[in-house]
Short mmCIF file of C-alpha atoms and ligand atoms in Angstrom, two decimals:
data_model
loop_
_atom_site.label_atom_id
_atom_site.label_comp_id
_atom_site.label_asym_id
_atom_site.label_seq_id
_atom_site.Cartn_x
_atom_site.Cartn_y
_atom_site.Cartn_z
CA MET A 1 -4.35 38.32 18.99
CA ILE A 2 -4.29 36.68 15.58
CA GLU A 3 -7.08 38.44 13.66
CA ASP A 4 -6.66 36.79 10.28
CA TRP A 5 -6.02 33.06 10.71
CA GLU A 6 -6.17 32.35 6.98
CA ASN A 7 -3.32 34.78 6.41
CA PHE A 8 -1.34 33.49 9.43
CA LEU A 9 -1.59 29.90 8.17
CA LEU A 10 -0.55 30.68 4.56
CA PRO A 11 3.22 30.00 5.03
CA TYR A 12 2.33 26.74 6.80
CA GLU A 13 0.10 25.73 3.86
CA GLN A 14 2.98 26.45 1.51
CA ALA A 15 5.46 24.46 3.62
CA VAL A 16 3.16 21.42 3.78
CA ALA A 17 2.56 21.53 0.02
CA GLU A 18 6.30 21.81 -0.73
CA LEU A 19 7.32 19.09 1.74
CA LYS A 20 4.72 16.67 0.35
CA VAL A 21 6.09 17.12 -3.18
CA LYS A 22 9.71 16.78 -2.04
CA LEU A 23 9.17 13.69 0.11
CA ARG A 24 6.88 11.95 -2.38
CA GLY A 25 9.59 12.62 -4.98
CA MET A 26 11.91 10.19 -3.18
CA ARG A 27 9.80 7.17 -4.20
CA PRO A 28 10.51 7.23 -7.96
CA GLN A 29 14.19 7.87 -7.18
CA PHE A 30 14.39 4.58 -5.27
CA ASP A 31 12.52 2.81 -8.12
CA GLN A 32 15.03 4.25 -10.57
CA GLU A 33 17.89 2.79 -8.51
CA ASN A 34 16.05 -0.58 -8.39
CA GLN A 35 15.97 -0.26 -4.62
CA GLN A 36 13.04 -1.04 -2.35
CA THR A 37 11.53 2.30 -1.38
CA PRO A 38 11.24 2.95 2.37
CA ILE A 39 8.31 5.32 1.71
CA GLU A 40 4.86 3.83 1.23
CA PHE A 41 2.93 7.12 1.19
CA VAL A 42 3.08 10.68 2.47
CA THR A 43 0.29 12.86 3.84
CA GLY A 44 0.26 16.37 5.22
CA ARG A 45 -2.05 18.82 6.90
CA VAL A 46 -2.12 22.25 8.44
CA LYS A 47 -3.66 22.20 11.91
CA PRO A 48 -7.04 23.96 11.78
CA ALA A 49 -7.29 27.28 13.70
CA GLU A 50 -9.73 25.79 16.25
CA SER A 51 -7.32 22.89 17.07
CA ILE A 52 -4.44 25.36 17.39
CA GLN A 53 -6.42 27.49 19.81
CA GLU A 54 -7.43 24.41 21.81
CA LYS A 55 -3.78 23.23 22.01
CA LEU A 56 -2.57 26.71 23.10
CA ILE A 57 -4.98 26.57 26.05
CA ARG A 58 -4.16 22.91 26.89
CA ARG A 59 -0.40 23.55 26.84
CA HIS A 60 -0.61 27.02 28.48
CA ILE A 61 1.12 28.67 25.52
CA SER A 62 0.50 32.38 24.93
CA GLU A 63 -0.50 33.37 21.40
CA SER A 64 2.62 35.57 21.15
CA ARG A 65 4.78 32.37 21.44
CA ILE A 66 2.82 30.35 18.88
CA GLU A 67 5.48 30.32 16.12
CA GLN A 68 8.24 29.17 18.50
CA ASP A 69 6.31 26.85 20.83
CA LEU A 70 3.76 25.13 18.63
CA GLN A 71 5.79 22.74 16.53
CA ASP A 72 3.09 20.92 14.62
CA ILE A 73 1.00 23.60 12.91
CA ALA A 74 2.53 22.17 9.73
CA GLY A 75 2.41 18.38 9.95
CA ILE A 76 3.76 15.75 7.58
CA ARG A 77 3.33 11.99 7.93
CA ILE A 78 5.47 9.43 6.18
CA MET A 79 4.17 5.86 6.21
CA THR A 80 6.49 2.87 5.75
CA GLN A 81 6.07 -0.88 5.35
CA PHE A 82 8.76 -1.89 7.87
CA VAL A 83 10.15 -0.53 11.15
CA ASP A 84 13.70 -0.42 9.68
CA ASP A 85 12.42 1.86 6.90
CA ILE A 86 11.60 4.49 9.55
CA TYR A 87 15.28 4.76 10.52
CA GLN A 88 16.38 4.76 6.86
CA ILE A 89 14.13 7.78 6.28
CA VAL A 90 15.45 9.50 9.44
CA ASP A 91 19.02 9.08 8.10
CA ILE A 92 18.00 10.57 4.75
CA LEU A 93 16.29 13.54 6.41
CA ARG A 94 19.35 14.20 8.60
CA LYS A 95 21.44 14.68 5.45
CA ARG A 96 19.08 17.11 3.71
CA THR A 97 20.18 20.70 3.36
CA ASP A 98 16.74 22.22 2.72
CA MET A 99 15.59 21.69 6.32
CA LYS A 100 17.20 21.87 9.74
CA ILE A 101 16.37 19.22 12.32
CA LEU A 102 15.75 20.80 15.73
CA GLU A 103 14.47 17.83 17.70
CA GLU A 104 13.90 14.11 17.36
CA ARG A 105 11.54 12.04 19.51
CA ASP A 106 11.68 8.28 19.14
CA TYR A 107 8.28 6.96 20.17
CA VAL A 108 9.00 3.78 18.16
CA ILE A 109 11.40 2.42 20.77
CA ASN A 110 9.86 4.44 23.61
CA ALA A 111 6.13 4.05 23.03
CA LYS A 112 3.84 6.57 24.73
CA PRO A 113 1.79 5.22 27.69
CA SER A 114 -1.22 5.05 25.34
CA GLY A 115 0.70 2.56 23.18
CA TYR A 116 1.32 5.17 20.45
CA ARG A 117 4.41 4.56 18.33
CA SER A 118 5.93 6.87 15.74
CA TYR A 119 9.21 8.75 15.12
CA HIS A 120 8.81 12.52 15.41
CA ILE A 121 11.18 15.04 13.90
CA VAL A 122 10.77 18.77 14.39
CA ILE A 123 12.30 20.79 11.59
CA GLU A 124 12.90 24.41 10.77
CA TYR A 125 11.92 24.95 7.15
CA PRO A 126 12.38 28.12 5.10
CA VAL A 127 9.49 29.19 2.87
CA GLN A 128 9.97 31.83 0.22
CA LEU A 129 7.19 34.42 0.45
CA VAL A 130 6.67 37.57 -1.61
CA THR A 131 7.82 39.45 1.49
CA GLY A 132 11.01 37.37 1.76
CA GLU A 133 12.09 34.19 3.52
CA LYS A 134 10.22 32.97 6.59
CA LYS A 135 11.50 30.07 8.69
CA ILE A 136 8.71 28.01 10.17
CA LEU A 137 8.55 24.91 12.36
CA ALA A 138 7.05 21.68 11.06
CA GLU A 139 6.65 18.21 12.55
CA ILE A 140 7.37 15.10 10.52
CA GLN A 141 5.89 11.88 11.91
CA ILE A 142 7.32 8.66 10.49
CA ARG A 143 5.52 5.39 11.24
CA THR A 144 4.70 2.00 9.76
CA MET A 145 1.30 1.37 8.25
CA ALA A 146 0.44 -0.80 11.30
CA MET A 147 1.35 2.08 13.66
CA ASN A 148 -0.70 4.43 11.47
CA PHE A 149 -3.68 2.05 11.47
CA TRP A 150 -3.70 2.09 15.28
CA ALA A 151 -3.03 5.85 15.68
CA THR A 152 -5.72 6.83 13.16
CA ILE A 153 -8.44 4.77 14.83
CA GLU A 154 -7.33 5.65 18.38
CA HIS A 155 -7.34 9.34 17.43
CA SER A 156 -10.90 9.21 16.10
CA LEU A 157 -12.13 7.24 19.15
CA ASN A 158 -10.30 9.67 21.42
CA TYR A 159 -12.06 12.57 19.79
CA LYS A 160 -15.43 10.99 20.59
CA HIS A 161 -14.33 10.46 24.22
CA SER A 162 -12.97 14.05 24.54
CA GLY A 163 -9.48 12.72 25.24
CA VAL A 164 -10.29 10.57 28.29
CA PHE A 165 -10.95 6.85 27.93
CA PRO A 166 -12.26 4.62 30.73
CA ALA A 167 -9.34 2.60 32.18
CA ASP A 168 -10.42 -0.73 30.63
CA VAL A 169 -10.70 0.87 27.19
CA SER A 170 -7.20 2.41 27.54
CA ALA A 171 -5.83 -1.00 28.48
CA ARG A 172 -7.46 -2.67 25.46
CA LEU A 173 -6.18 0.05 23.13
CA LYS A 174 -2.68 -0.35 24.57
CA GLN A 175 -2.97 -4.11 23.99
CA ALA A 176 -4.10 -3.45 20.38
CA ALA A 177 -1.05 -1.18 19.87
CA ASP A 178 1.24 -3.94 21.18
CA THR A 179 -0.41 -6.42 18.81
CA ALA A 180 0.15 -4.05 15.88
CA TYR A 181 3.82 -3.80 16.88
CA SER A 182 4.10 -7.61 17.03
CA ILE A 183 2.82 -7.73 13.45
CA ASP A 184 5.48 -5.16 12.48
CA GLN A 185 8.17 -7.32 14.05
CA GLU A 186 6.89 -10.48 12.38
CA MET A 187 6.82 -8.75 8.97
CA SER A 188 10.43 -7.60 9.50
CA ALA A 189 11.48 -11.14 10.42
CA ILE A 190 9.77 -12.51 7.29
CA ARG A 191 11.49 -9.89 5.13
CA SER A 192 14.90 -10.76 6.60
CA GLU A 193 14.35 -14.46 5.90
CA ILE A 194 13.26 -13.82 2.31
CA ASN A 195 16.27 -11.55 1.74
CA GLU A 196 18.62 -14.20 3.14
CA VAL A 197 17.17 -16.92 0.90
CA GLN A 198 17.49 -14.60 -2.14
CA LEU A 199 21.11 -13.84 -1.24
CA THR A 200 21.94 -17.54 -0.87
CA ASP A 201 20.27 -18.30 -4.23
CA GLU A 202 22.22 -15.51 -5.96
CA THR A 203 25.60 -16.58 -4.55
CA ALA A 204 24.86 -20.19 -5.58
CA LYS A 205 24.33 -19.10 -9.22
P1 0O2 B 1 -3.19 15.91 15.67
O1 0O2 B 1 -4.66 16.03 15.44
O2 0O2 B 1 -2.62 14.61 15.19
O3 0O2 B 1 -2.41 17.09 15.22
P2 0O2 B 1 1.31 16.47 23.01
O4 0O2 B 1 1.15 17.00 24.40
O5 0O2 B 1 1.06 14.97 22.92
O6 0O2 B 1 0.55 17.25 21.97
P3 0O2 B 1 4.15 15.92 22.85
O7 0O2 B 1 4.05 14.98 24.00
O8 0O2 B 1 5.27 16.91 22.85
O9 0O2 B 1 2.82 16.75 22.62
O10 0O2 B 1 4.23 15.00 21.60
P4 0O2 B 1 4.49 15.41 20.10
O11 0O2 B 1 5.77 14.80 19.68
O12 0O2 B 1 4.34 16.88 19.87
O13 0O2 B 1 3.29 14.68 19.43
C1 0O2 B 1 1.99 15.15 19.41
C2 0O2 B 1 1.31 14.51 18.21
O14 0O2 B 1 1.68 13.11 18.16
C3 0O2 B 1 -0.19 14.51 18.33
O15 0O2 B 1 -0.68 15.69 17.78
C4 0O2 B 1 -0.57 13.28 17.51
O16 0O2 B 1 -0.48 13.53 16.13
C5 0O2 B 1 0.54 12.31 17.88
N1 0O2 B 1 0.24 11.56 19.10
C6 0O2 B 1 0.90 11.64 20.26
N2 0O2 B 1 0.40 10.78 21.17
C7 0O2 B 1 -0.62 10.15 20.55
C8 0O2 B 1 -1.54 9.12 20.97
O17 0O2 B 1 -1.53 8.63 22.10
N3 0O2 B 1 -2.45 8.71 20.04
C9 0O2 B 1 -2.50 9.22 18.78
N4 0O2 B 1 -3.42 8.75 17.94
N5 0O2 B 1 -1.65 10.19 18.36
C10 0O2 B 1 -0.73 10.64 19.24
P5 0O2 B 1 -2.04 16.30 18.28
O18 0O2 B 1 -1.90 17.78 18.27
O19 0O2 B 1 -2.44 15.69 19.59
O20 0O2 B 1 -3.10 15.84 17.27
#
């Protein structure tokens, strides 16, 4: 039994704080290189003790397996403007040496039945504590702002419905997710066209 949740969650708090600084730090580096940054903004949270306990019950995980089996106690979200930016960030994360990728789940291509889209990466991340190094699991979710718009609202509605929507509501939410994805695709198409025009203008100079 975890007696002191505050103490248990401390390394996760530290990991989230460090990862936010590191990932936000990529933005000015892209600006410096005069490149369009794939990162719009980064958020992070540590799952509250009550949500952890609820998830342990829902997933039939024993408390003794919490550190190995619960991958999203430390959660980071990276929001992008375009779908392509998601994959650019994934490539960057794969090359980093300060974290080890354990699992990748592409819910961008393979949307969940709810309509949810996002790219999930589970990492092992070492935090330096006064007692020494501790490797913890963290989940990085990478999604466009349109995907985030949908997921944020669906999550808060879901909470009010205790996780079960009536079938017609689920269908409308799925439709709304598909609409959000169409907007993402249209924005990407517009960006490609603008880039092509710029390239043609530059080569004509
Ligand atoms: P919170 O409050 O965001 O932390 P699962 O059984 O879904 O928990 P699974 O299938 O292995 O686990 O998926 P994964 O990759 O662990 O993703 C779980 C997290 O993805 C969720 O965490 C949400 O953040 C997000 N997510 C997955 N499906 C949906 C969805 O349909 N709608 C929304 N809004 N978010 C989703 P938590 O713990 O559920 O919630």
